[in-house]
Structure formats: structure tokens, C-alpha cells
Amino acid sequence: MTPRPEPPTGRIVLDEPPRLPTSDGAGGVAMSALPMLGSLGSVVLVASLGGGSSEVRVVAAGLFLLTTVAYLGIQLDRQRGQRHRQVTTARRAYLRHLAGVRATVHEAAAAQRHALCWLHPDPAALPALAADGSRVGERAPDDPAFLQVRYGVCSQPLSVELSDPAGMAADDADPAAVSAVRRLLETHRRQPDLPAAVDLRRFHRVALTGGPAAGRGLARALVCSVAALHSPEHLVVAVLADDDTVAEWEWVKWLPHAWSADRTDAVGPVRLISTRATELAELLPGTTGGPHVLLVLDGPASAHLLVPPEGRRGLTVLELAAPDEPPTSGVLRFELAGDGRGLEHGVPARAVRLRAEPVAARADHCDTATAEALARRLSARHAPQGSSPKTPSGPADLPTLLGWSGLGGTGAYDPARAWRPRPARDRLRVPIGVGDDGVVHLDLKESAQQGMGPHGLVVGATGSGKSELLRTLVLGLAMTHPPDRLNLVLVDFKGGATFAGMADLPHVAAVITNLAGDLTLVDRMHDALAGEMVRRQELLRSAGNLASVRDHEAARERGADLAPLPSLLVVVDEFSELLAAKPELTELFVAVGRLGRSLGLHLLLASQRLEEGRLRGLDSHLSYRVGLRTFSAQESRTVLGVPDAYALPPVPGLGYLRPDPATLTRFQAAYVSGPVAATVRRGRRRAPLVLPFVARPVSATEPRPEPPPPTGLVDGSDSVLDLAVRAMRGHGPAAHRIWLPPLDRPDPLERLLPAAPGPLQLPVGTLDRPREQRRDPLVLDLRGAGGHVAVVGGPRSGKSTLLRTIISAAALVSSPREAQWYVLDLGGALAPLADVPHVAGLAGRTEGDVVRRIVAEVQDIADRREAGQPDDGRGEIFLCVDGWGTLRAEYDELEPALQQLAQRGLGLGIHLVVSAARWSDFRAALRDQLGTRLELRLGDPIDSEVDRKVAASVPKDRPGRGLVPGPLHFLAAEPPGVEDLVASVTAAWAGTRAPRLRLLPERIPLDVVRREAGADAPGLLLGVDEARLAPVALDPSDEPHLLVFGAGRSGKSTLLRTYLHEVVRTRTPGQAQVVVVDYRRSLLGEVPEDHLLHYLTSADQARPALEELAAYLRSRLPGPDVTPDQLRRRSWWSGAEVFVVVDDYDLVATPQASPVAALQPLLAQAGDVGLRVVVARRSGGAARALFEPVIQSLRDLAIPGVLLSGSREEGPLVGSVRPRPAVPGRAQLVTREGGTQVLQVAWSSSSA
């Protein structure tokens, strides 16, 4: 038993304060004045002598006088300075003396406080004291502290006497020194908040006045304080309460001090708790020569039946709500001042007794939970009289933990009892086997704490019992240490059989197995262990820059409000193969070895083999070694320094323990995986009768039913390991999880929605942070530079699913008014999202017109917002492209538009969300704009933009797994079904859905286009533009010629028919005459006779007519007599403009010649001569026809061109634009000013 600390005694005598030095007085002045008098005499003498100039004599006399005065001043100043230095030196020396005295007083005060706190512990610490057990019932009648009970804290004199120094009252004492002495004495003669106690033997009645809550709190504290340190043999506690207050004392039933010594009921000894004085009087023991009785009275008026007013020897009454009476002999009254909040911090009180000054104190308060916890722990240590303790079962045939750990049989194993606080020597110390001298223990503590650790090594060949030894060690530590003192990390590089069945232990912070099957888990384990070291360092730093876990535990024991920081044992089986697969893990183990002592980390490495050099850097950190049978003598030397382990017989579990270089112990390891001996009893037995354990007596009058035959008894099939794990499951606080399962199962998107703080912050997955030992929602923040999103991944990596998740998340966190989506589903997986109210438009891969229409619609929104219409009621616009590589291959003309949207879109509330198979699919200018990047598994990790090395660890067979910058692994959330998504959005949003994408119809009547354009629309109407769904017109004054290409039945003749009808509509016969070259006669009758100059259906007709027309038009060329004014107004000729419309030019332009060639010289001067030429031909073979003279001349003039449906393989026909397949009438109009416009050619009947 630890010796009781005693308060220091003795006397501290302070030195006398220094005295002030005396002044020289008149003598000093006289001594200084003598030279002055001599000098004055010299002055008089010089002044009285003759024989010289009077001026000289005066000057000399003055010099004598000044020298004398100066000398006198210097002397006086020197005397004053010398006195000041003497005072300062003496004062400093005395203050140093007081500093030494103060340090001595501090040490004495700390020792006094420690002694009193040990003697009278705080009620809050009593449950822990009872769990330790070393001080329970320590005070016997011959103990000077017997029946002394703590009631609170108060100011008390210092146990060491501080004597006043002599000479303090002297007149010449240094006032500063005297003041310092008085402050020291006033400060330290009385020490605040020291435990105060009262001797119950001196009082027959202790009365508590004040509020009931404060009174019961103090009463519980008094009862607990005296019960914890006194045995039931020397102290009896009884409670007499009324019906209203007896429930407050129900916890006393657990106190063995409140159990009757000779009366029992159905559940054990009768509890000395009653509401009737006569009943309790029969139960109380006699007071002569027996234990002291502490009787608690809470409310009854019949207490006089038990105790006379003058008291009774050997009995102390603790009376609550006592009347406020003057103190009498043998009575101690506590006057409590408060009853309300803050009772746990103590209650102001006064201890009042006869012929003594009241003592002001802060009374203790003990809540019911603490009192019951103490009482339960005390009850476990005191068997009721008449019962016999259970005898531990003997050891099994093979050595097992049961026979050595002192826990008894497994069936009797009680974690609450086994996990009680252990002496410092037994902490992290566990039996692992039997040696020649008895039980062999492995002590994981470091050598500074008389241990073998903190780190070690176990090596054993196949069949040597290595795995069983590890199980024995782990289970033994778990059975003897609570989870708040020890946590475990169990790592098995192979299949995990070593630690099978141990995951349910509350101590286990991680079970990491089958690393050989997935080496990516090794990197994750590295991060988890490194993060645990960082976490522990931060906890120590936040607790006050503590140096180690031991300091943390000491601070908690002193009452610091700190969470437990248990020791962590990391067991790594097959570490040699682990380091062979991941050599960089050595650095982590070295870091654990270096920092483990201070951080409470213990590393145990185990392996079948130990290759030379495998322990590079680790060897110096491995303190203890365990060598089972090895494969070679060299391995034994590497582990133990001797070849003995190689010579061991092939007996599992037989090995050597080397705790230090000088000690080698042979042992037989324990075995915990074998079956427990059968305990099935023959015959039938009666089932136990369950009765309530309450304060009042319990009678067993209920009939005991005949039980069924026993089932489920231990029959030898359960192992020690199974039973022990089962017994510990659910007990104690769960270990801090440093390892979370890998990201294998996606979270449903609905579970992540609470992580979305705003409409542009979309939870789309789960981030894995193994270093921080947590998982966070992956939230895409699209509010700033990250407004554009790129999803990149190889085939079947989950790109489309992730895009669907993103769209679903946006739909669930924002309304259709806040976010609208346009989707280019070039992969074919997003089509079901078309029914989502937020989706304004969705186009598949084959819907080219819809694809272009979506891009045009978004461009139009951007243009209108840029033009000053930001509040268009649409909210944020998202353009999603699933398959950027497909878009570049099949819709390459859209890439510049999308890149332009990426550059200017964020400022206009427009976002791109794109997916691609590789980062190189994006051009550099676009890639720089994609601020949010989600990288799934790539076809080649070397293409990673996040981290090439980490990208290689992304699993191939888990769609949705990927990386974000950091790098951090993530798993995309599982999107809801479309029906569920639509239902959720519809239920939450009562407004209208996003405006549907307006598409170009496949047929638009010309009359409709004319109505839309209005009567005063300039130019010739051709159709409706796809981007703005507005009429499109060409002005012949600006663009006199037009070139049209298209495949068969693409709408060439329809376009020419519309063109001709517009010419007739907008111009009179005097303003326009039309020449139609139509070998197929598809335009026959389309031009009225008054507008028709020629209708030419063959080369024989066309050649002379066009030559004649060319001659006529040449006459319109301006001559030398034309004035500049006429040139500006084009007034040198008059007449109609000539529109030459050529259909099927591929028939007209033969290899010999083209009739239209007659007009070729006039094409460049069309504006001067009034010539307008429209040429249409098939797109097939048009690449060769581009070099035909007429077409080449038109191309050289950069005239507008119309590309109807055609094959892209024909190449660029107008500028750099290729034809593409489309519905009849769908065309691309290419102009210099407007670029490329998609339009639907207006249709008009031939009778128009």
C-alpha cells in the first residue's frame, strides 16, 4: 500500500529586514567645511596683501572661492550616492532571501494540499478510487483519520509556521523590505480551498440547513466520503426517510455498509433503508463495541424513537432540513446558502458549533449518479456475509489466458471488474505463456517505465504458432484493459485469418486485412496511421503543449477536462511481405518507432521470415523480440542474436522472448483458439428467478416455473476467443476509428443533400480523407472560378452516371427557376433526364439539329445577357456535354462556340459541365477554364491531371471512383431514379418547369415567315434562323450573288422557289427581271410573265440568251464620260436589275463549257450593272466542281453560301464549312458578317 503523505511541518524564520544606514550628520559637514574655511582664509589673505594689481588679487581670490565651493559640492554628492548604494544592495539581498522563502512556502503548500487531498479525496474521484481498490476500507479504528469525513473546502493555515522576522517595528527598518515581508505573510499564512473534514466521533448530530437539493448533495458527499474509506465492519449507514424522499436514497441499497448483518430477504441482506423508525430500529446493530452508525434522517418526524435528544454513543445522526437552532454540545450545523444552479461546483456554507468561530467553506456536492457508481463498485468488493467467493476454474490442458490472468473462468469473466484501474506496473503488461519460472509476461511499456517496449518484433515459421501468439497477446490485453486505456489496430497483409473474430472487440480501432489482394489499401493504411500520429500531436498541443501521453493521463488524473487518449497498439502480421510490396511504408514504421514513445503508439511487427536488411532503419526502434521456431539459424540470429530459435522442436507456441540484449526467456505460448471444456450438466435444473433489487425488503413468494431442458450451453464448440469477445462486446466506449472501410458502396444522393448550403453547391459524392480519419461530402462549389465542371474517365468509369448525379443534385437543391439544364447526351445514358423539370432541352447523338439548336439557344441567352438583359427569369444555365470527344468528331463546328461560352459564361451565369475520355480531348484554352475537375479511372494513369501516382491506385472495376485535386479519392453518389427525382422535385416545386427548348420545325410556310418579319422587312426572306428563331433575309444590294449546295431532295429547288417568290414580292417588273436556267423544269411557272425575262431549259436556249444578256449588261458599264456623282448614285443607266437563277448547275456546267460562263466577267461588277446570280448544284462531287470557272469566281468573291443536307465527306464547300446530313430544307447559311447560321428554308407552294 502506498504510504500516506503527511503535510509538512516545521517553522520558517525570516531574516530581519535590513536597516537604513545612518547619516554622517554635523560631523561630516564639519569635516567637509574645514577645507572650505582654509580656502576662505586664503582668499582673505590674498585680498589683504598689497604689492600687486587689485584686479589680479580679486580674480585669484574668486578662483580660490569657486574651487572651495566645488569641492564641498562634490563631497556632499559622493556621500549621498554611497548611502543609496548601500540601501539598494541590502534591499536586493533581502528580496532574494524572500524569493527563496516564497519558493519553500510554495513547495510546502503544494505538499500540504496533496496530503489533504489524498487524505480527504474529492467526492467526484471516489468511484475511481473504489475501482482501484487499493484504499477501499483503509481506515480502521486505530487510524488517526478514522471517521474523519470531508465536507468541503475552506481556507486553512499553512502547515509550516511562518514567523515574523525580528526588527520589523524598528524605526530604521527598510520600508520596502518590511512591505514585502508583510505581503508574503498575508498571502501564504492561509491557503485557500483546502479539503476540510470533521470527526464524526465528536458529534452525535450533524444538522444541514438550507435548500433540499443542496442539503442532499452535501449529505450524499458525506456518506460517500466516509463509506469509501471505511469497511462495513467499522461503519454502518442507515437511512430513515419519509415516503416523499425515500426515492432519493434508493442508491444506498448498493452500499455494503447499508446491508444488515443478520437479516436477509429474497435478494440478499436486508437494506437499512426505511420509512418507519420502528422497523429501522430493529435492523440497526447495537452501538456498544460495534461499528459506528451513520443515520441519515430525511424528513421523518419520528426520529426520536431511534435517537434521544442527547444522542447515543457510537451513532451520528445526519439530519437534513434541520430546524435553525442555536448550536449545542455535540451538534455540528452546516448552514447552506444556495440551492439552485451550479451545485456541482459547491455550495457556500458555514460550519457552526458550540464555543467555536463559524468556519466559512464551500460545501461538497455529490449527485446521485456519482453516489450510485461508488456504491456499486463498493458492493462488488464486499461479498454479503454467509456467501463464499467463487473459485476460479483451473487452467486448461494447454496453457490459456484463463489460468494466468486472474480473471477466472470465461463464464465468470466480467469486463467491468477486469477493466478496473490497474497499478502502474501492470499497465500494458499481459501474460503470454509459461516459462520455467512460471508465467511469462510481455510488458509493452517503455524501458523508462520498467517495461520492454514500446515496439517489438515476432518472427516464426509456418506452423510455429505465430498467429496464435498474436491472438493471445491481443486478447489478453483486451481482457485486462478498458477501451479508454488501450486501442488496437490489427493489420494482416494476407487474408485476415490471424485476427478473425476480433473486429467486435470495443478496443479495435481498425482491422485491415487482405492488403495483398488490393495494394491500394496499403497507401490508405499509410495515410490512416500517419493521420493518427498527427491527431495525437494536435491533441497534446491543444491540451497545453503536453510532451507525451503520460502527461496527458496525469493531467486527466488531476481533474483536467480532457478526453481519454488511450495507448494504441499496431499489430502488423506478415510485415516482411508488406514492405516487399510497398518499401516506402518503412518510413512510416520508422516514424512510429521514433514518435511512439511520446504519442502512446506501440508497434508490433510479425512475419514468417525476416530477410537480411528488411529492418533497415527499424532495427534500433524494436526493443523486445519474440522468436518462435525459424526457418534458418541466420533468421534466429537476426531476431534474437543467437541460433536457438532454429533448434526449437516443432511444437506450436514454443519460443524465446528477448526483452533486452542480456535476457533470453524460453516459454510456451498460451492458446486461445481451442474449445472451452464442456460444461453441460446432466439432468434438468431450475431456471433462475429474476427479482428486483430495491431498497425495500423483497419476498420470493412467486411460484418458480419448471424450466425447459437447458439449451445453448457451452459444449466445447466455443473457443476462449469467441467467449471473451462475446463477453466484451458492447462494453466500454468504442475505440476511435482510425480506419474507415474503403469506398466500395456509393451513398444515395439523398443522404448527402444536407451538405448543400446553396443552389450552386452540389453534393455529388463522398470524399475519402484517411489521413483525417473521416469522410466528407464531395460538394462542387460552382459559385466562382470553379463554375465549369470537367468529368474525365476511361471507358465504363462512370462518367455518365456522375453527370446524372450532378444534374440530379442540382435539381434537388434548386428550383427550375434557379437552375436550368441543356443536355447534349452524346453517350446515350442521360436520355431519361428529359422529364426532369429543370431540363429545358436534351439531344441525343443522332439528333444533330437539336444538338446545334441547344448550343444556339445557350449562345442566344449569353448574347442577350451580355447585351444588358441579365434578369431573364432563367436563373443559372448549365450546358452539359456527355462525350466531348464525340462532339469534336461529329460536331466540330460547335467547339469554338462552346469554348467561347466557357470563356465568357461564368460572368453571365452560364456553366459548362462536360465529360471526356481523356484530358487531351480538351484544347488547352478550354481546359484552363474548367475549374472543377473530377477525374475518374483513366485508361492510362500517366494522363492524369491530378496526380499520376495516385491515379494508378483508382480501382478499375468500381465505376464512380476517382480523384479530385489534393489528391483525394472520391466515390460518386448514387443518383435517384428518374421517377423518384421527378416526384421529389414536383412535390417541392409548385411553379412551372423550365421553358422547353424551341426547335426549328421541319416545314415553315413562307407566309408565316412573312408575317413574322413584317411588311417592311428589308431583303429577301429565306427562312427562320435556328439561334433566335427569327426570320433570315438576304439583301441583294449587299450580297448580289448566292451559291447553294445540297444533296438530292435536300430542298435546293425549294430554296430557289422561295428566293424567286421574294424577288417578285419585293420588286416590280420595272425593278427586276428574272432569268431562270432550269433544265429539269422544277421552277416552271414560279415567276409571273411580267417578271420573267427568260426561262431556259437547255444549253441551246441558255447559251445565246445569256450571251445576249452579257452583251446588254456590258453596255451598262460606266464609260469615261460618267461623272463621280453618277457613279455614287449609279444613275448613268436605268432599267431593271437582272436576277439569274440557275438550278442543277451540275447539269448546266458540262465539260465543254457552261452557258453561264458568259456572265463570269461581269460577276465582280454586279453592283454596277445590276446583275444578281444564284447558282445551285448537287453537293455530291462538289469538291471537284469548286474549280469550275463560274463557281471559282463566285467563291473568290466570298459571296454567301447555303449548304443544305449533304455528306461531310465532301469537305469544306463554303469557306471552312462542311455540309452535314439534315432534314429537307435545313440549311447552313454562311456569310462574311454573320458567320454560319442554321436556318429552315421557308416553303412555298408552286402556285405562290
JSON list of C-alpha atoms in Angstrom, two decimals, residues 691-801:
[
{"chain": "A", "resi": 691, "resn": "LEU", "atom": "CA", "xyz": [-36.29, -10.48, -8.71]},
{"chain": "A", "resi": 692, "resn": "PRO", "atom": "CA", "xyz": [-35.95, -6.71, -8.42]},
{"chain": "A", "resi": 693, "resn": "PHE", "atom": "CA", "xyz": [-33.13, -5.41, -6.26]},
{"chain": "A", "resi": 694, "resn": "VAL", "atom": "CA", "xyz": [-34.66, -2.44, -4.43]},
{"chain": "A", "resi": 695, "resn": "ALA", "atom": "CA", "xyz": [-34.15, -0.68, -1.13]},
{"chain": "A", "resi": 696, "resn": "ARG", "atom": "CA", "xyz": [-37.26, -2.17, 0.47]},
{"chain": "A", "resi": 697, "resn": "PRO", "atom": "CA", "xyz": [-37.30, -5.87, 1.51]},
{"chain": "A", "resi": 698, "resn": "VAL", "atom": "CA", "xyz": [-38.20, -8.35, -1.27]},
{"chain": "A", "resi": 699, "resn": "SER", "atom": "CA", "xyz": [-40.05, -11.59, -0.66]},
{"chain": "A", "resi": 700, "resn": "ALA", "atom": "CA", "xyz": [-39.86, -14.55, -3.08]},
{"chain": "A", "resi": 701, "resn": "THR", "atom": "CA", "xyz": [-43.46, -15.77, -2.96]},
{"chain": "A", "resi": 702, "resn": "GLU", "atom": "CA", "xyz": [-43.88, -16.23, -6.72]},
{"chain": "A", "resi": 703, "resn": "PRO", "atom": "CA", "xyz": [-44.04, -19.86, -7.91]},
{"chain": "A", "resi": 704, "resn": "ARG", "atom": "CA", "xyz": [-40.91, -20.91, -9.79]},
{"chain": "A", "resi": 705, "resn": "PRO", "atom": "CA", "xyz": [-41.93, -22.46, -13.12]},
{"chain": "A", "resi": 706, "resn": "GLU", "atom": "CA", "xyz": [-40.28, -25.66, -14.21]},
{"chain": "A", "resi": 707, "resn": "PRO", "atom": "CA", "xyz": [-37.69, -24.68, -16.81]},
{"chain": "A", "resi": 708, "resn": "PRO", "atom": "CA", "xyz": [-37.33, -26.34, -20.19]},
{"chain": "A", "resi": 709, "resn": "PRO", "atom": "CA", "xyz": [-34.30, -28.54, -20.80]},
{"chain": "A", "resi": 710, "resn": "PRO", "atom": "CA", "xyz": [-31.15, -26.44, -20.95]},
{"chain": "A", "resi": 711, "resn": "THR", "atom": "CA", "xyz": [-30.08, -25.33, -24.41]},
{"chain": "A", "resi": 712, "resn": "GLY", "atom": "CA", "xyz": [-27.26, -23.21, -25.75]},
{"chain": "A", "resi": 713, "resn": "LEU", "atom": "CA", "xyz": [-24.83, -24.22, -23.01]},
{"chain": "A", "resi": 714, "resn": "VAL", "atom": "CA", "xyz": [-21.15, -24.32, -23.67]},
{"chain": "A", "resi": 715, "resn": "ASP", "atom": "CA", "xyz": [-20.49, -27.72, -25.16]},
{"chain": "A", "resi": 716, "resn": "GLY", "atom": "CA", "xyz": [-16.89, -27.40, -26.25]},
{"chain": "A", "resi": 717, "resn": "SER", "atom": "CA", "xyz": [-17.57, -25.77, -29.63]},
{"chain": "A", "resi": 718, "resn": "ASP", "atom": "CA", "xyz": [-16.84, -22.22, -28.44]},
{"chain": "A", "resi": 719, "resn": "SER", "atom": "CA", "xyz": [-13.24, -21.10, -28.04]},
{"chain": "A", "resi": 720, "resn": "VAL", "atom": "CA", "xyz": [-11.82, -18.88, -25.35]},
{"chain": "A", "resi": 721, "resn": "LEU", "atom": "CA", "xyz": [-11.51, -16.20, -28.01]},
{"chain": "A", "resi": 722, "resn": "ASP", "atom": "CA", "xyz": [-15.18, -16.47, -29.00]},
{"chain": "A", "resi": 723, "resn": "LEU", "atom": "CA", "xyz": [-16.47, -16.34, -25.46]},
{"chain": "A", "resi": 724, "resn": "ALA", "atom": "CA", "xyz": [-14.19, -13.50, -24.40]},
{"chain": "A", "resi": 725, "resn": "VAL", "atom": "CA", "xyz": [-15.08, -11.38, -27.43]},
{"chain": "A", "resi": 726, "resn": "ARG", "atom": "CA", "xyz": [-18.74, -12.09, -26.82]},
{"chain": "A", "resi": 727, "resn": "ALA", "atom": "CA", "xyz": [-18.38, -11.02, -23.19]},
{"chain": "A", "resi": 728, "resn": "MET", "atom": "CA", "xyz": [-16.64, -7.75, -24.08]},
{"chain": "A", "resi": 729, "resn": "ARG", "atom": "CA", "xyz": [-18.89, -6.83, -26.99]},
{"chain": "A", "resi": 730, "resn": "GLY", "atom": "CA", "xyz": [-20.79, -3.65, -26.22]},
{"chain": "A", "resi": 731, "resn": "HIS", "atom": "CA", "xyz": [-18.86, -2.81, -23.06]},
{"chain": "A", "resi": 732, "resn": "GLY", "atom": "CA", "xyz": [-16.91, 0.37, -22.66]},
{"chain": "A", "resi": 733, "resn": "PRO", "atom": "CA", "xyz": [-16.62, 3.27, -25.07]},
{"chain": "A", "resi": 734, "resn": "ALA", "atom": "CA", "xyz": [-15.98, 2.36, -28.68]},
{"chain": "A", "resi": 735, "resn": "ALA", "atom": "CA", "xyz": [-12.45, 2.96, -29.91]},
{"chain": "A", "resi": 736, "resn": "HIS", "atom": "CA", "xyz": [-11.72, 5.97, -32.06]},
{"chain": "A", "resi": 737, "resn": "ARG", "atom": "CA", "xyz": [-11.99, 4.72, -35.63]},
{"chain": "A", "resi": 738, "resn": "ILE", "atom": "CA", "xyz": [-8.80, 5.49, -37.49]},
{"chain": "A", "resi": 739, "resn": "TRP", "atom": "CA", "xyz": [-9.72, 3.27, -40.44]},
{"chain": "A", "resi": 740, "resn": "LEU", "atom": "CA", "xyz": [-12.91, 3.59, -42.39]},
{"chain": "A", "resi": 741, "resn": "PRO", "atom": "CA", "xyz": [-13.91, 0.92, -44.91]},
{"chain": "A", "resi": 742, "resn": "PRO", "atom": "CA", "xyz": [-12.78, 1.62, -48.49]},
{"chain": "A", "resi": 743, "resn": "LEU", "atom": "CA", "xyz": [-15.09, 3.49, -50.81]},
{"chain": "A", "resi": 744, "resn": "ASP", "atom": "CA", "xyz": [-16.95, 0.49, -52.22]},
{"chain": "A", "resi": 745, "resn": "ARG", "atom": "CA", "xyz": [-20.62, 1.37, -51.88]},
{"chain": "A", "resi": 746, "resn": "PRO", "atom": "CA", "xyz": [-21.90, 4.71, -53.07]},
{"chain": "A", "resi": 747, "resn": "ASP", "atom": "CA", "xyz": [-24.04, 6.78, -50.76]},
{"chain": "A", "resi": 748, "resn": "PRO", "atom": "CA", "xyz": [-27.52, 7.62, -52.01]},
{"chain": "A", "resi": 749, "resn": "LEU", "atom": "CA", "xyz": [-27.62, 11.19, -53.19]},
{"chain": "A", "resi": 750, "resn": "GLU", "atom": "CA", "xyz": [-30.49, 11.97, -50.83]},
{"chain": "A", "resi": 751, "resn": "ARG", "atom": "CA", "xyz": [-28.23, 11.25, -47.84]},
{"chain": "A", "resi": 752, "resn": "LEU", "atom": "CA", "xyz": [-25.76, 13.93, -48.96]},
{"chain": "A", "resi": 753, "resn": "LEU", "atom": "CA", "xyz": [-28.27, 16.70, -49.60]},
{"chain": "A", "resi": 754, "resn": "PRO", "atom": "CA", "xyz": [-27.96, 18.28, -46.11]},
{"chain": "A", "resi": 755, "resn": "ALA", "atom": "CA", "xyz": [-24.36, 19.13, -47.03]},
{"chain": "A", "resi": 756, "resn": "ALA", "atom": "CA", "xyz": [-25.54, 21.52, -49.76]},
{"chain": "A", "resi": 757, "resn": "PRO", "atom": "CA", "xyz": [-25.55, 25.07, -48.35]},
{"chain": "A", "resi": 758, "resn": "GLY", "atom": "CA", "xyz": [-26.75, 26.74, -51.56]},
{"chain": "A", "resi": 759, "resn": "PRO", "atom": "CA", "xyz": [-28.09, 26.21, -55.10]},
{"chain": "A", "resi": 760, "resn": "LEU", "atom": "CA", "xyz": [-24.62, 26.35, -56.67]},
{"chain": "A", "resi": 761, "resn": "GLN", "atom": "CA", "xyz": [-23.07, 23.98, -54.15]},
{"chain": "A", "resi": 762, "resn": "LEU", "atom": "CA", "xyz": [-23.87, 20.47, -55.26]},
{"chain": "A", "resi": 763, "resn": "PRO", "atom": "CA", "xyz": [-23.14, 17.35, -53.18]},
{"chain": "A", "resi": 764, "resn": "VAL", "atom": "CA", "xyz": [-22.24, 14.68, -55.71]},
{"chain": "A", "resi": 765, "resn": "GLY", "atom": "CA", "xyz": [-20.24, 12.08, -53.82]},
{"chain": "A", "resi": 766, "resn": "THR", "atom": "CA", "xyz": [-18.16, 11.10, -50.82]},
{"chain": "A", "resi": 767, "resn": "LEU", "atom": "CA", "xyz": [-14.59, 12.26, -50.23]},
{"chain": "A", "resi": 768, "resn": "ASP", "atom": "CA", "xyz": [-12.23, 9.83, -48.56]},
{"chain": "A", "resi": 769, "resn": "ARG", "atom": "CA", "xyz": [-9.87, 11.51, -46.09]},
{"chain": "A", "resi": 770, "resn": "PRO", "atom": "CA", "xyz": [-7.96, 8.63, -44.50]},
{"chain": "A", "resi": 771, "resn": "ARG", "atom": "CA", "xyz": [-5.33, 10.97, -43.07]},
{"chain": "A", "resi": 772, "resn": "GLU", "atom": "CA", "xyz": [-8.04, 12.90, -41.21]},
{"chain": "A", "resi": 773, "resn": "GLN", "atom": "CA", "xyz": [-9.87, 9.61, -40.45]},
{"chain": "A", "resi": 774, "resn": "ARG", "atom": "CA", "xyz": [-13.16, 10.82, -41.81]},
{"chain": "A", "resi": 775, "resn": "ARG", "atom": "CA", "xyz": [-15.32, 11.07, -44.89]},
{"chain": "A", "resi": 776, "resn": "ASP", "atom": "CA", "xyz": [-16.82, 14.28, -46.14]},
{"chain": "A", "resi": 777, "resn": "PRO", "atom": "CA", "xyz": [-19.45, 15.00, -48.75]},
{"chain": "A", "resi": 778, "resn": "LEU", "atom": "CA", "xyz": [-17.92, 15.99, -52.08]},
{"chain": "A", "resi": 779, "resn": "VAL", "atom": "CA", "xyz": [-19.58, 19.36, -52.72]},
{"chain": "A", "resi": 780, "resn": "LEU", "atom": "CA", "xyz": [-18.98, 21.09, -56.05]},
{"chain": "A", "resi": 781, "resn": "ASP", "atom": "CA", "xyz": [-18.82, 24.83, -55.48]},
{"chain": "A", "resi": 782, "resn": "LEU", "atom": "CA", "xyz": [-19.84, 26.42, -58.77]},
{"chain": "A", "resi": 783, "resn": "ARG", "atom": "CA", "xyz": [-20.07, 29.98, -57.50]},
{"chain": "A", "resi": 784, "resn": "GLY", "atom": "CA", "xyz": [-16.66, 31.24, -58.57]},
{"chain": "A", "resi": 785, "resn": "ALA", "atom": "CA", "xyz": [-13.82, 30.12, -60.77]},
{"chain": "A", "resi": 786, "resn": "GLY", "atom": "CA", "xyz": [-14.96, 26.52, -60.37]},
{"chain": "A", "resi": 787, "resn": "GLY", "atom": "CA", "xyz": [-18.19, 27.18, -62.25]},
{"chain": "A", "resi": 788, "resn": "HIS", "atom": "CA", "xyz": [-17.26, 24.93, -65.17]},
{"chain": "A", "resi": 789, "resn": "VAL", "atom": "CA", "xyz": [-17.01, 21.21, -64.46]},
{"chain": "A", "resi": 790, "resn": "ALA", "atom": "CA", "xyz": [-14.96, 18.56, -66.23]},
{"chain": "A", "resi": 791, "resn": "VAL", "atom": "CA", "xyz": [-15.55, 14.84, -65.68]},
{"chain": "A", "resi": 792, "resn": "VAL", "atom": "CA", "xyz": [-12.79, 12.76, -67.24]},
{"chain": "A", "resi": 793, "resn": "GLY", "atom": "CA", "xyz": [-12.53, 8.99, -67.19]},
{"chain": "A", "resi": 794, "resn": "GLY", "atom": "CA", "xyz": [-11.87, 5.96, -69.29]},
{"chain": "A", "resi": 795, "resn": "PRO", "atom": "CA", "xyz": [-14.47, 3.60, -70.70]},
{"chain": "A", "resi": 796, "resn": "ARG", "atom": "CA", "xyz": [-17.05, 2.39, -68.17]},
{"chain": "A", "resi": 797, "resn": "SER", "atom": "CA", "xyz": [-15.56, 4.53, -65.43]},
{"chain": "A", "resi": 798, "resn": "GLY", "atom": "CA", "xyz": [-18.93, 6.09, -64.54]},
{"chain": "A", "resi": 799, "resn": "LYS", "atom": "CA", "xyz": [-18.78, 9.43, -66.37]},
{"chain": "A", "resi": 800, "resn": "SER", "atom": "CA", "xyz": [-22.40, 9.45, -67.45]},
{"chain": "A", "resi": 801, "resn": "THR", "atom": "CA", "xyz": [-23.59, 8.27, -64.04]}
]
